[in-house]
mmCIF file with all atom_site columns, C-alpha atoms and ligand atoms in Angstrom:
data_model
loop_
_atom_site.group_PDB
_atom_site.id
_atom_site.type_symbol
_atom_site.label_atom_id
_atom_site.label_alt_id
_atom_site.label_comp_id
_atom_site.label_asym_id
_atom_site.label_entity_id
_atom_site.label_seq_id
_atom_site.pdbx_PDB_ins_code
_atom_site.Cartn_x
_atom_site.Cartn_y
_atom_site.Cartn_z
_atom_site.occupancy
_atom_site.B_iso_or_equiv
_atom_site.pdbx_formal_charge
_atom_site.auth_seq_id
_atom_site.auth_comp_id
_atom_site.auth_asym_id
_atom_site.auth_atom_id
_atom_site.pdbx_PDB_model_num
ATOM   1   C  CA  . UNK A 1 1   ? -30.737 81.628 48.251 1.00 0.00 ? 1   UNK A CA  1
ATOM   2   C  CA  . UNK A 1 2   ? -33.787 80.692 50.318 1.00 0.00 ? 2   UNK A CA  1
ATOM   3   C  CA  . UNK A 1 3   ? -37.043 80.115 48.442 1.00 0.00 ? 3   UNK A CA  1
ATOM   4   C  CA  . UNK A 1 4   ? -40.480 80.178 50.029 1.00 0.00 ? 4   UNK A CA  1
ATOM   5   C  CA  . UNK A 1 5   ? -43.255 77.883 48.845 1.00 0.00 ? 5   UNK A CA  1
ATOM   6   C  CA  . UNK A 1 6   ? -46.631 78.647 50.460 1.00 0.00 ? 6   UNK A CA  1
ATOM   7   C  CA  . UNK A 1 7   ? -48.800 75.521 50.513 1.00 0.00 ? 7   UNK A CA  1
ATOM   8   C  CA  . UNK A 1 8   ? -52.303 76.104 49.188 1.00 0.00 ? 8   UNK A CA  1
ATOM   9   C  CA  . UNK A 1 9   ? -53.601 73.337 51.445 1.00 0.00 ? 9   UNK A CA  1
ATOM   10  C  CA  . UNK A 1 10  ? -54.055 76.015 54.117 1.00 0.00 ? 10  UNK A CA  1
ATOM   11  C  CA  . UNK A 1 11  ? -55.658 78.504 51.702 1.00 0.00 ? 11  UNK A CA  1
ATOM   12  C  CA  . UNK A 1 12  ? -59.401 79.119 51.537 1.00 0.00 ? 12  UNK A CA  1
ATOM   13  C  CA  . UNK A 1 13  ? -60.461 76.947 48.589 1.00 0.00 ? 13  UNK A CA  1
ATOM   14  C  CA  . UNK A 1 14  ? -63.607 79.075 48.165 1.00 0.00 ? 14  UNK A CA  1
ATOM   15  C  CA  . UNK A 1 15  ? -61.318 81.943 47.122 1.00 0.00 ? 15  UNK A CA  1
ATOM   16  C  CA  . UNK A 1 16  ? -58.246 80.106 45.924 1.00 0.00 ? 16  UNK A CA  1
ATOM   17  C  CA  . UNK A 1 17  ? -57.265 82.573 43.193 1.00 0.00 ? 17  UNK A CA  1
ATOM   18  C  CA  . UNK A 1 18  ? -57.355 85.500 45.608 1.00 0.00 ? 18  UNK A CA  1
ATOM   19  C  CA  . UNK A 1 19  ? -55.302 83.598 48.182 1.00 0.00 ? 19  UNK A CA  1
ATOM   20  C  CA  . UNK A 1 20  ? -52.665 82.541 45.664 1.00 0.00 ? 20  UNK A CA  1
ATOM   21  C  CA  . UNK A 1 21  ? -52.402 86.099 44.351 1.00 0.00 ? 21  UNK A CA  1
ATOM   22  C  CA  . UNK A 1 22  ? -51.824 87.292 47.901 1.00 0.00 ? 22  UNK A CA  1
ATOM   23  C  CA  . UNK A 1 23  ? -48.739 85.099 48.384 1.00 0.00 ? 23  UNK A CA  1
ATOM   24  C  CA  . UNK A 1 24  ? -47.499 85.690 44.836 1.00 0.00 ? 24  UNK A CA  1
ATOM   25  C  CA  . UNK A 1 25  ? -47.565 89.440 45.425 1.00 0.00 ? 25  UNK A CA  1
ATOM   26  C  CA  . UNK A 1 26  ? -45.888 88.949 48.801 1.00 0.00 ? 26  UNK A CA  1
ATOM   27  C  CA  . UNK A 1 27  ? -42.872 87.382 47.081 1.00 0.00 ? 27  UNK A CA  1
ATOM   28  C  CA  . UNK A 1 28  ? -43.508 83.625 47.117 1.00 0.00 ? 28  UNK A CA  1
ATOM   29  C  CA  . UNK A 1 29  ? -40.991 81.812 44.922 1.00 0.00 ? 29  UNK A CA  1
ATOM   30  C  CA  . UNK A 1 30  ? -43.046 78.665 44.394 1.00 0.00 ? 30  UNK A CA  1
ATOM   31  C  CA  . UNK A 1 31  ? -46.724 77.871 44.863 1.00 0.00 ? 31  UNK A CA  1
ATOM   32  C  CA  . UNK A 1 32  ? -46.780 74.503 46.618 1.00 0.00 ? 32  UNK A CA  1
ATOM   33  C  CA  . UNK A 1 33  ? -49.743 72.459 45.405 1.00 0.00 ? 33  UNK A CA  1
ATOM   34  C  CA  . UNK A 1 34  ? -50.583 69.369 47.463 1.00 0.00 ? 34  UNK A CA  1
ATOM   35  C  CA  . UNK A 1 35  ? -52.308 66.651 45.449 1.00 0.00 ? 35  UNK A CA  1
ATOM   36  C  CA  . UNK A 1 36  ? -53.762 63.940 47.724 1.00 0.00 ? 36  UNK A CA  1
ATOM   37  C  CA  . UNK A 1 37  ? -55.550 60.797 46.576 1.00 0.00 ? 37  UNK A CA  1
ATOM   38  C  CA  . UNK A 1 38  ? -57.254 59.530 49.731 1.00 0.00 ? 38  UNK A CA  1
ATOM   39  C  CA  . UNK A 1 39  ? -55.184 56.328 49.552 1.00 0.00 ? 39  UNK A CA  1
ATOM   40  C  CA  . UNK A 1 40  ? -51.545 57.241 49.984 1.00 0.00 ? 40  UNK A CA  1
ATOM   41  C  CA  . UNK A 1 41  ? -52.763 59.782 52.542 1.00 0.00 ? 41  UNK A CA  1
ATOM   42  C  CA  . UNK A 1 42  ? -56.197 59.783 54.199 1.00 0.00 ? 42  UNK A CA  1
ATOM   43  C  CA  . UNK A 1 43  ? -57.748 62.788 52.453 1.00 0.00 ? 43  UNK A CA  1
ATOM   44  C  CA  . UNK A 1 44  ? -58.456 63.872 48.881 1.00 0.00 ? 44  UNK A CA  1
ATOM   45  C  CA  . UNK A 1 45  ? -57.425 67.452 48.114 1.00 0.00 ? 45  UNK A CA  1
ATOM   46  C  CA  . UNK A 1 46  ? -57.434 68.522 44.468 1.00 0.00 ? 46  UNK A CA  1
ATOM   47  C  CA  . UNK A 1 47  ? -56.135 67.530 41.064 1.00 0.00 ? 47  UNK A CA  1
ATOM   48  C  CA  . UNK A 1 48  ? -55.715 68.463 37.423 1.00 0.00 ? 48  UNK A CA  1
ATOM   49  C  CA  . UNK A 1 49  ? -58.837 70.663 36.971 1.00 0.00 ? 49  UNK A CA  1
ATOM   50  C  CA  . UNK A 1 50  ? -57.891 72.957 39.865 1.00 0.00 ? 50  UNK A CA  1
ATOM   51  C  CA  . UNK A 1 51  ? -54.279 73.074 38.729 1.00 0.00 ? 51  UNK A CA  1
ATOM   52  C  CA  . UNK A 1 52  ? -55.427 74.005 35.221 1.00 0.00 ? 52  UNK A CA  1
ATOM   53  C  CA  . UNK A 1 53  ? -57.584 76.867 36.525 1.00 0.00 ? 53  UNK A CA  1
ATOM   54  C  CA  . UNK A 1 54  ? -54.688 78.185 38.602 1.00 0.00 ? 54  UNK A CA  1
ATOM   55  C  CA  . UNK A 1 55  ? -52.369 78.036 35.582 1.00 0.00 ? 55  UNK A CA  1
ATOM   56  C  CA  . UNK A 1 56  ? -54.870 80.032 33.534 1.00 0.00 ? 56  UNK A CA  1
ATOM   57  C  CA  . UNK A 1 57  ? -55.093 82.626 36.294 1.00 0.00 ? 57  UNK A CA  1
ATOM   58  C  CA  . UNK A 1 58  ? -51.291 82.736 36.703 1.00 0.00 ? 58  UNK A CA  1
ATOM   59  C  CA  . UNK A 1 59  ? -49.700 82.280 33.273 1.00 0.00 ? 59  UNK A CA  1
ATOM   60  C  CA  . UNK A 1 60  ? -45.970 81.647 33.154 1.00 0.00 ? 60  UNK A CA  1
ATOM   61  C  CA  . UNK A 1 61  ? -44.178 84.979 33.176 1.00 0.00 ? 61  UNK A CA  1
ATOM   62  C  CA  . UNK A 1 62  ? -41.293 86.776 34.807 1.00 0.00 ? 62  UNK A CA  1
ATOM   63  C  CA  . UNK A 1 63  ? -42.186 87.135 38.472 1.00 0.00 ? 63  UNK A CA  1
ATOM   64  C  CA  . UNK A 1 64  ? -44.886 84.447 38.499 1.00 0.00 ? 64  UNK A CA  1
ATOM   65  C  CA  . UNK A 1 65  ? -44.023 81.822 41.129 1.00 0.00 ? 65  UNK A CA  1
ATOM   66  C  CA  . UNK A 1 66  ? -43.329 78.333 39.806 1.00 0.00 ? 66  UNK A CA  1
ATOM   67  C  CA  . UNK A 1 67  ? -45.988 75.692 40.415 1.00 0.00 ? 67  UNK A CA  1
ATOM   68  C  CA  . UNK A 1 68  ? -44.455 73.080 42.686 1.00 0.00 ? 68  UNK A CA  1
ATOM   69  C  CA  . UNK A 1 69  ? -46.764 70.059 42.647 1.00 0.00 ? 69  UNK A CA  1
ATOM   70  C  CA  . UNK A 1 70  ? -46.353 67.611 45.547 1.00 0.00 ? 70  UNK A CA  1
ATOM   71  C  CA  . UNK A 1 71  ? -47.987 64.326 44.545 1.00 0.00 ? 71  UNK A CA  1
ATOM   72  C  CA  . UNK A 1 72  ? -49.193 62.356 47.554 1.00 0.00 ? 72  UNK A CA  1
ATOM   73  C  CA  . UNK A 1 73  ? -50.702 59.643 45.399 1.00 0.00 ? 73  UNK A CA  1
ATOM   74  C  CA  . UNK A 1 74  ? -50.269 55.944 44.751 1.00 0.00 ? 74  UNK A CA  1
ATOM   75  C  CA  . UNK A 1 75  ? -49.100 55.078 41.216 1.00 0.00 ? 75  UNK A CA  1
ATOM   76  C  CA  . UNK A 1 76  ? -47.771 58.577 40.527 1.00 0.00 ? 76  UNK A CA  1
ATOM   77  C  CA  . UNK A 1 77  ? -46.638 57.414 37.076 1.00 0.00 ? 77  UNK A CA  1
ATOM   78  C  CA  . UNK A 1 78  ? -50.272 57.446 35.939 1.00 0.00 ? 78  UNK A CA  1
ATOM   79  C  CA  . UNK A 1 79  ? -50.628 61.171 36.710 1.00 0.00 ? 79  UNK A CA  1
ATOM   80  C  CA  . UNK A 1 80  ? -47.405 62.755 35.427 1.00 0.00 ? 80  UNK A CA  1
ATOM   81  C  CA  . UNK A 1 81  ? -48.345 63.741 31.865 1.00 0.00 ? 81  UNK A CA  1
ATOM   82  C  CA  . UNK A 1 82  ? -51.736 65.167 32.823 1.00 0.00 ? 82  UNK A CA  1
ATOM   83  C  CA  . UNK A 1 83  ? -50.307 67.053 35.802 1.00 0.00 ? 83  UNK A CA  1
ATOM   84  C  CA  . UNK A 1 84  ? -47.637 68.521 33.528 1.00 0.00 ? 84  UNK A CA  1
ATOM   85  C  CA  . UNK A 1 85  ? -50.220 69.417 30.894 1.00 0.00 ? 85  UNK A CA  1
ATOM   86  C  CA  . UNK A 1 86  ? -52.381 71.076 33.547 1.00 0.00 ? 86  UNK A CA  1
ATOM   87  C  CA  . UNK A 1 87  ? -49.574 73.473 34.350 1.00 0.00 ? 87  UNK A CA  1
ATOM   88  C  CA  . UNK A 1 88  ? -46.972 72.102 36.773 1.00 0.00 ? 88  UNK A CA  1
ATOM   89  C  CA  . UNK A 1 89  ? -43.403 73.416 36.638 1.00 0.00 ? 89  UNK A CA  1
ATOM   90  C  CA  . UNK A 1 90  ? -41.963 71.046 39.244 1.00 0.00 ? 90  UNK A CA  1
ATOM   91  C  CA  . UNK A 1 91  ? -43.386 67.610 40.067 1.00 0.00 ? 91  UNK A CA  1
ATOM   92  C  CA  . UNK A 1 92  ? -42.365 65.658 43.153 1.00 0.00 ? 92  UNK A CA  1
ATOM   93  C  CA  . UNK A 1 93  ? -43.565 62.147 44.001 1.00 0.00 ? 93  UNK A CA  1
ATOM   94  C  CA  . UNK A 1 94  ? -43.167 59.969 47.060 1.00 0.00 ? 94  UNK A CA  1
ATOM   95  C  CA  . UNK A 1 95  ? -40.469 57.316 47.167 1.00 0.00 ? 95  UNK A CA  1
ATOM   96  C  CA  . UNK A 1 96  ? -42.901 55.184 49.198 1.00 0.00 ? 96  UNK A CA  1
ATOM   97  C  CA  . UNK A 1 97  ? -45.643 55.344 46.548 1.00 0.00 ? 97  UNK A CA  1
ATOM   98  C  CA  . UNK A 1 98  ? -43.558 54.102 43.631 1.00 0.00 ? 98  UNK A CA  1
ATOM   99  C  CA  . UNK A 1 99  ? -41.311 51.274 42.468 1.00 0.00 ? 99  UNK A CA  1
ATOM   100 C  CA  . UNK A 1 100 ? -39.589 52.491 39.338 1.00 0.00 ? 100 UNK A CA  1
ATOM   101 C  CA  . UNK A 1 101 ? -38.182 55.711 40.694 1.00 0.00 ? 101 UNK A CA  1
ATOM   102 C  CA  . UNK A 1 102 ? -35.606 56.330 38.015 1.00 0.00 ? 102 UNK A CA  1
ATOM   103 C  CA  . UNK A 1 103 ? -38.163 55.745 35.267 1.00 0.00 ? 103 UNK A CA  1
ATOM   104 C  CA  . UNK A 1 104 ? -40.616 58.196 36.845 1.00 0.00 ? 104 UNK A CA  1
ATOM   105 C  CA  . UNK A 1 105 ? -37.918 60.856 37.113 1.00 0.00 ? 105 UNK A CA  1
ATOM   106 C  CA  . UNK A 1 106 ? -37.227 60.440 33.390 1.00 0.00 ? 106 UNK A CA  1
ATOM   107 C  CA  . UNK A 1 107 ? -40.971 60.587 32.720 1.00 0.00 ? 107 UNK A CA  1
ATOM   108 C  CA  . UNK A 1 108 ? -41.311 63.880 34.640 1.00 0.00 ? 108 UNK A CA  1
ATOM   109 C  CA  . UNK A 1 109 ? -38.374 65.419 32.783 1.00 0.00 ? 109 UNK A CA  1
ATOM   110 C  CA  . UNK A 1 110 ? -39.744 64.252 29.437 1.00 0.00 ? 110 UNK A CA  1
ATOM   111 C  CA  . UNK A 1 111 ? -43.006 66.005 30.301 1.00 0.00 ? 111 UNK A CA  1
ATOM   112 C  CA  . UNK A 1 112 ? -41.073 69.275 30.521 1.00 0.00 ? 112 UNK A CA  1
ATOM   113 C  CA  . UNK A 1 113 ? -41.013 69.646 34.317 1.00 0.00 ? 113 UNK A CA  1
ATOM   114 C  CA  . UNK A 1 114 ? -38.311 69.610 36.954 1.00 0.00 ? 114 UNK A CA  1
ATOM   115 C  CA  . UNK A 1 115 ? -38.325 66.338 38.881 1.00 0.00 ? 115 UNK A CA  1
ATOM   116 C  CA  . UNK A 1 116 ? -38.120 65.718 42.595 1.00 0.00 ? 116 UNK A CA  1
ATOM   117 C  CA  . UNK A 1 117 ? -38.517 62.833 44.996 1.00 0.00 ? 117 UNK A CA  1
ATOM   118 C  CA  . UNK A 1 118 ? -40.135 63.026 48.440 1.00 0.00 ? 118 UNK A CA  1
ATOM   119 C  CA  . UNK A 1 119 ? -39.191 61.056 51.547 1.00 0.00 ? 119 UNK A CA  1
ATOM   120 C  CA  . UNK A 1 120 ? -41.491 60.469 54.494 1.00 0.00 ? 120 UNK A CA  1
ATOM   121 C  CA  . UNK A 1 121 ? -39.935 61.071 57.909 1.00 0.00 ? 121 UNK A CA  1
ATOM   122 C  CA  . UNK A 1 122 ? -39.463 57.319 58.372 1.00 0.00 ? 122 UNK A CA  1
ATOM   123 C  CA  . UNK A 1 123 ? -37.723 56.717 55.035 1.00 0.00 ? 123 UNK A CA  1
ATOM   124 C  CA  . UNK A 1 124 ? -33.937 56.683 54.971 1.00 0.00 ? 124 UNK A CA  1
ATOM   125 C  CA  . UNK A 1 125 ? -31.795 58.860 52.718 1.00 0.00 ? 125 UNK A CA  1
ATOM   126 C  CA  . UNK A 1 126 ? -30.017 55.656 51.731 1.00 0.00 ? 126 UNK A CA  1
ATOM   127 C  CA  . UNK A 1 127 ? -33.055 54.778 49.578 1.00 0.00 ? 127 UNK A CA  1
ATOM   128 C  CA  . UNK A 1 128 ? -32.304 57.585 47.119 1.00 0.00 ? 128 UNK A CA  1
ATOM   129 C  CA  . UNK A 1 129 ? -28.516 57.307 46.953 1.00 0.00 ? 129 UNK A CA  1
ATOM   130 C  CA  . UNK A 1 130 ? -28.540 55.908 43.410 1.00 0.00 ? 130 UNK A CA  1
ATOM   131 C  CA  . UNK A 1 131 ? -31.046 58.362 41.973 1.00 0.00 ? 131 UNK A CA  1
ATOM   132 C  CA  . UNK A 1 132 ? -29.688 61.513 43.586 1.00 0.00 ? 132 UNK A CA  1
ATOM   133 C  CA  . UNK A 1 133 ? -27.681 62.470 40.473 1.00 0.00 ? 133 UNK A CA  1
ATOM   134 C  CA  . UNK A 1 134 ? -30.886 62.545 38.398 1.00 0.00 ? 134 UNK A CA  1
ATOM   135 C  CA  . UNK A 1 135 ? -33.221 64.666 40.520 1.00 0.00 ? 135 UNK A CA  1
ATOM   136 C  CA  . UNK A 1 136 ? -33.589 68.444 40.571 1.00 0.00 ? 136 UNK A CA  1
ATOM   137 C  CA  . UNK A 1 137 ? -35.029 68.415 44.076 1.00 0.00 ? 137 UNK A CA  1
ATOM   138 C  CA  . UNK A 1 138 ? -35.378 66.246 47.172 1.00 0.00 ? 138 UNK A CA  1
ATOM   139 C  CA  . UNK A 1 139 ? -38.328 67.050 49.408 1.00 0.00 ? 139 UNK A CA  1
ATOM   140 C  CA  . UNK A 1 140 ? -37.819 65.911 52.974 1.00 0.00 ? 140 UNK A CA  1
ATOM   141 C  CA  . UNK A 1 141 ? -41.083 65.673 54.903 1.00 0.00 ? 141 UNK A CA  1
ATOM   142 C  CA  . UNK A 1 142 ? -40.725 67.166 58.365 1.00 0.00 ? 142 UNK A CA  1
ATOM   143 C  CA  . UNK A 1 143 ? -44.171 65.844 59.367 1.00 0.00 ? 143 UNK A CA  1
ATOM   144 C  CA  . UNK A 1 144 ? -46.046 62.753 58.237 1.00 0.00 ? 144 UNK A CA  1
ATOM   145 C  CA  . UNK A 1 145 ? -47.827 63.756 55.029 1.00 0.00 ? 145 UNK A CA  1
ATOM   146 C  CA  . UNK A 1 146 ? -51.556 64.306 54.795 1.00 0.00 ? 146 UNK A CA  1
ATOM   147 C  CA  . UNK A 1 147 ? -52.464 67.314 56.902 1.00 0.00 ? 147 UNK A CA  1
ATOM   148 C  CA  . UNK A 1 148 ? -51.471 70.902 57.455 1.00 0.00 ? 148 UNK A CA  1
ATOM   149 C  CA  . UNK A 1 149 ? -50.819 72.338 60.894 1.00 0.00 ? 149 UNK A CA  1
ATOM   150 C  CA  . UNK A 1 150 ? -48.802 69.461 62.375 1.00 0.00 ? 150 UNK A CA  1
ATOM   151 C  CA  . UNK A 1 151 ? -45.777 69.766 64.636 1.00 0.00 ? 151 UNK A CA  1
ATOM   152 C  CA  . UNK A 1 152 ? -42.290 69.829 63.106 1.00 0.00 ? 152 UNK A CA  1
ATOM   153 C  CA  . UNK A 1 153 ? -40.294 66.645 63.791 1.00 0.00 ? 153 UNK A CA  1
ATOM   154 C  CA  . UNK A 1 154 ? -36.939 67.840 65.187 1.00 0.00 ? 154 UNK A CA  1
ATOM   155 C  CA  . UNK A 1 155 ? -35.208 64.564 64.387 1.00 0.00 ? 155 UNK A CA  1
ATOM   156 C  CA  . UNK A 1 156 ? -35.356 65.491 60.691 1.00 0.00 ? 156 UNK A CA  1
ATOM   157 C  CA  . UNK A 1 157 ? -32.691 68.191 61.110 1.00 0.00 ? 157 UNK A CA  1
ATOM   158 C  CA  . UNK A 1 158 ? -29.897 65.615 61.034 1.00 0.00 ? 158 UNK A CA  1
ATOM   159 C  CA  . UNK A 1 159 ? -31.346 64.153 57.824 1.00 0.00 ? 159 UNK A CA  1
ATOM   160 C  CA  . UNK A 1 160 ? -31.408 67.597 56.164 1.00 0.00 ? 160 UNK A CA  1
ATOM   161 C  CA  . UNK A 1 161 ? -27.832 68.213 57.285 1.00 0.00 ? 161 UNK A CA  1
ATOM   162 C  CA  . UNK A 1 162 ? -26.656 64.881 55.910 1.00 0.00 ? 162 UNK A CA  1
ATOM   163 C  CA  . UNK A 1 163 ? -28.363 65.380 52.556 1.00 0.00 ? 163 UNK A CA  1
ATOM   164 C  CA  . UNK A 1 164 ? -26.959 68.896 52.297 1.00 0.00 ? 164 UNK A CA  1
ATOM   165 C  CA  . UNK A 1 165 ? -23.424 67.599 52.777 1.00 0.00 ? 165 UNK A CA  1
ATOM   166 C  CA  . UNK A 1 166 ? -23.869 64.755 50.315 1.00 0.00 ? 166 UNK A CA  1
ATOM   167 C  CA  . UNK A 1 167 ? -25.157 67.157 47.660 1.00 0.00 ? 167 UNK A CA  1
ATOM   168 C  CA  . UNK A 1 168 ? -22.287 69.571 48.310 1.00 0.00 ? 168 UNK A CA  1
ATOM   169 C  CA  . UNK A 1 169 ? -19.629 66.854 48.292 1.00 0.00 ? 169 UNK A CA  1
ATOM   170 C  CA  . UNK A 1 170 ? -20.937 65.355 45.071 1.00 0.00 ? 170 UNK A CA  1
ATOM   171 C  CA  . UNK A 1 171 ? -21.543 68.800 43.535 1.00 0.00 ? 171 UNK A CA  1
ATOM   172 C  CA  . UNK A 1 172 ? -25.081 67.884 42.472 1.00 0.00 ? 172 UNK A CA  1
ATOM   173 C  CA  . UNK A 1 173 ? -27.439 70.555 41.226 1.00 0.00 ? 173 UNK A CA  1
ATOM   174 C  CA  . UNK A 1 174 ? -30.290 69.644 43.552 1.00 0.00 ? 174 UNK A CA  1
ATOM   175 C  CA  . UNK A 1 175 ? -32.539 71.700 45.813 1.00 0.00 ? 175 UNK A CA  1
ATOM   176 C  CA  . UNK A 1 176 ? -33.502 70.577 49.317 1.00 0.00 ? 176 UNK A CA  1
ATOM   177 C  CA  . UNK A 1 177 ? -37.123 71.334 50.102 1.00 0.00 ? 177 UNK A CA  1
ATOM   178 C  CA  . UNK A 1 178 ? -38.704 70.787 53.514 1.00 0.00 ? 178 UNK A CA  1
ATOM   179 C  CA  . UNK A 1 179 ? -42.424 70.486 54.195 1.00 0.00 ? 179 UNK A CA  1
ATOM   180 C  CA  . UNK A 1 180 ? -44.377 70.357 57.437 1.00 0.00 ? 180 UNK A CA  1
ATOM   181 C  CA  . UNK A 1 181 ? -44.438 72.445 60.582 1.00 0.00 ? 181 UNK A CA  1
ATOM   182 C  CA  . UNK A 1 182 ? -42.304 75.235 59.130 1.00 0.00 ? 182 UNK A CA  1
ATOM   183 C  CA  . UNK A 1 183 ? -42.758 78.619 60.835 1.00 0.00 ? 183 UNK A CA  1
ATOM   184 C  CA  . UNK A 1 184 ? -40.536 81.560 61.814 1.00 0.00 ? 184 UNK A CA  1
ATOM   185 C  CA  . UNK A 1 185 ? -38.835 79.443 64.523 1.00 0.00 ? 185 UNK A CA  1
ATOM   186 C  CA  . UNK A 1 186 ? -38.356 76.088 62.793 1.00 0.00 ? 186 UNK A CA  1
ATOM   187 C  CA  . UNK A 1 187 ? -37.334 77.826 59.552 1.00 0.00 ? 187 UNK A CA  1
ATOM   188 C  CA  . UNK A 1 188 ? -34.139 78.980 61.257 1.00 0.00 ? 188 UNK A CA  1
ATOM   189 C  CA  . UNK A 1 189 ? -33.248 75.397 62.131 1.00 0.00 ? 189 UNK A CA  1
ATOM   190 C  CA  . UNK A 1 190 ? -33.910 73.974 58.672 1.00 0.00 ? 190 UNK A CA  1
ATOM   191 C  CA  . UNK A 1 191 ? -32.015 76.802 56.985 1.00 0.00 ? 191 UNK A CA  1
ATOM   192 C  CA  . UNK A 1 192 ? -29.030 76.162 59.234 1.00 0.00 ? 192 UNK A CA  1
ATOM   193 C  CA  . UNK A 1 193 ? -29.241 72.456 58.420 1.00 0.00 ? 193 UNK A CA  1
ATOM   194 C  CA  . UNK A 1 194 ? -29.070 73.236 54.686 1.00 0.00 ? 194 UNK A CA  1
ATOM   195 C  CA  . UNK A 1 195 ? -32.619 73.339 53.304 1.00 0.00 ? 195 UNK A CA  1
ATOM   196 C  CA  . UNK A 1 196 ? -33.155 76.002 50.634 1.00 0.00 ? 196 UNK A CA  1
ATOM   197 C  CA  . UNK A 1 197 ? -36.846 75.636 49.704 1.00 0.00 ? 197 UNK A CA  1
ATOM   198 C  CA  . UNK A 1 198 ? -39.225 76.068 52.619 1.00 0.00 ? 198 UNK A CA  1
ATOM   199 C  CA  . UNK A 1 199 ? -42.860 75.017 52.320 1.00 0.00 ? 199 UNK A CA  1
ATOM   200 C  CA  . UNK A 1 200 ? -45.278 76.577 54.785 1.00 0.00 ? 200 UNK A CA  1
ATOM   201 C  CA  . UNK A 1 201 ? -49.037 76.310 54.890 1.00 0.00 ? 201 UNK A CA  1
ATOM   202 C  CA  . UNK A 1 202 ? -50.612 77.293 58.178 1.00 0.00 ? 202 UNK A CA  1
ATOM   203 C  CA  . UNK A 1 203 ? -47.780 79.648 59.166 1.00 0.00 ? 203 UNK A CA  1
ATOM   204 C  CA  . UNK A 1 204 ? -48.406 81.727 56.039 1.00 0.00 ? 204 UNK A CA  1
ATOM   205 C  CA  . UNK A 1 205 ? -52.138 81.438 55.391 1.00 0.00 ? 205 UNK A CA  1
ATOM   206 C  CA  . UNK A 1 206 ? -52.912 81.543 59.098 1.00 0.00 ? 206 UNK A CA  1
ATOM   207 C  CA  . UNK A 1 207 ? -51.019 84.813 59.519 1.00 0.00 ? 207 UNK A CA  1
ATOM   208 C  CA  . UNK A 1 208 ? -52.654 88.236 59.688 1.00 0.00 ? 208 UNK A CA  1
ATOM   209 C  CA  . UNK A 1 209 ? -49.866 89.690 57.592 1.00 0.00 ? 209 UNK A CA  1
ATOM   210 C  CA  . UNK A 1 210 ? -48.914 87.227 54.867 1.00 0.00 ? 210 UNK A CA  1
ATOM   211 C  CA  . UNK A 1 211 ? -45.978 89.301 53.592 1.00 0.00 ? 211 UNK A CA  1
ATOM   212 C  CA  . UNK A 1 212 ? -44.489 89.505 57.075 1.00 0.00 ? 212 UNK A CA  1
ATOM   213 C  CA  . UNK A 1 213 ? -44.932 85.761 57.599 1.00 0.00 ? 213 UNK A CA  1
ATOM   214 C  CA  . UNK A 1 214 ? -43.068 85.060 54.348 1.00 0.00 ? 214 UNK A CA  1
ATOM   215 C  CA  . UNK A 1 215 ? -40.314 87.495 55.299 1.00 0.00 ? 215 UNK A CA  1
ATOM   216 C  CA  . UNK A 1 216 ? -39.919 85.960 58.767 1.00 0.00 ? 216 UNK A CA  1
ATOM   217 C  CA  . UNK A 1 217 ? -39.724 82.425 57.382 1.00 0.00 ? 217 UNK A CA  1
ATOM   218 C  CA  . UNK A 1 218 ? -37.199 83.501 54.750 1.00 0.00 ? 218 UNK A CA  1
ATOM   219 C  CA  . UNK A 1 219 ? -35.039 84.900 57.563 1.00 0.00 ? 219 UNK A CA  1
HETATM 220 C  C1  . DX5 B 2 .   ? -48.705 67.980 54.322 1.00 0.00 ? 1   DX5 B C1  1
HETATM 221 C  C2  . DX5 B 2 .   ? -48.481 68.828 53.116 1.00 0.00 ? 1   DX5 B C2  1
HETATM 222 C  C3  . DX5 B 2 .   ? -47.974 70.177 53.427 1.00 0.00 ? 1   DX5 B C3  1
HETATM 223 C  C4  . DX5 B 2 .   ? -48.855 71.007 54.316 1.00 0.00 ? 1   DX5 B C4  1
HETATM 224 C  C5  . DX5 B 2 .   ? -47.927 71.753 55.229 1.00 0.00 ? 1   DX5 B C5  1
HETATM 225 O  O1  . DX5 B 2 .   ? -48.865 66.678 53.945 1.00 0.00 ? 1   DX5 B O1  1
HETATM 226 O  O2  . DX5 B 2 .   ? -47.557 68.211 52.250 1.00 0.00 ? 1   DX5 B O2  1
HETATM 227 O  O3  . DX5 B 2 .   ? -47.563 70.885 52.270 1.00 0.00 ? 1   DX5 B O3  1
HETATM 228 O  O4  . DX5 B 2 .   ? -49.699 71.914 53.671 1.00 0.00 ? 1   DX5 B O4  1
HETATM 229 O  O5  . DX5 B 2 .   ? -48.666 72.427 56.169 1.00 0.00 ? 1   DX5 B O5  1
HETATM 230 P  P1  . DX5 B 2 .   ? -48.006 73.161 57.426 1.00 0.00 ? 1   DX5 B P1  1
HETATM 231 O  O6  . DX5 B 2 .   ? -47.017 74.146 56.894 1.00 0.00 ? 1   DX5 B O6  1
HETATM 232 O  O7  . DX5 B 2 .   ? -49.191 73.794 58.087 1.00 0.00 ? 1   DX5 B O7  1
HETATM 233 O  O8  . DX5 B 2 .   ? -47.362 72.100 58.261 1.00 0.00 ? 1   DX5 B O8  1
HETATM 234 ZN ZN1 . ZN  B 3 .   ? -46.668 69.397 50.593 1.00 0.00 ? 2   ZN  B ZN1 1
#
């Protein structure tokens, strides 16, 4: 089953609640929330206070999309508990921003959230071989993190394909999420390669008809 995770980075922050409601009503499965610290990536986006307001506006209930928090921050271990308390359902952190990956995965799970690890385009799948059994999700970046509206890196298709086969062979219960440059065209390619959670920012929030954009990306 393909899940769609609109990224709020491309929403209008002056009317964030309205924009999130729009995609929730259009059938989004996850709300993808990009937390950027200005160090791991060049810009600062938002953090716990905004997440908390969104959680209050969208309490957990049947039909409410899960909050999928993508941490693009150095020292992610310092943010886990407060991000969970602010309302995350899924927390992913970058392999490149951390040292004690297994410990952080345990920390995320102990905070009551699903745990995922993110790989930059230049980071090999081999880096996560040992922790794959412990994660609920792997997020493969299909652009370099930090900005919306970048071009999909085609070379990542092979990486998605490889991860998909490893997960199938090992019978792990692990989602493959992709993030960056996903639109109606590239979504076909990543679905074929084995991704099942598709993040899209500009292709959804930049569309006239948000529901149609979600439908087209879902395929
Ligand atoms: C980029 C973020 C993405 C971003 C994707 O670092 O992680 O979630 O919003 O934007 P698009 O879909 O426009 O490439
Ligand atoms: Zn993201």
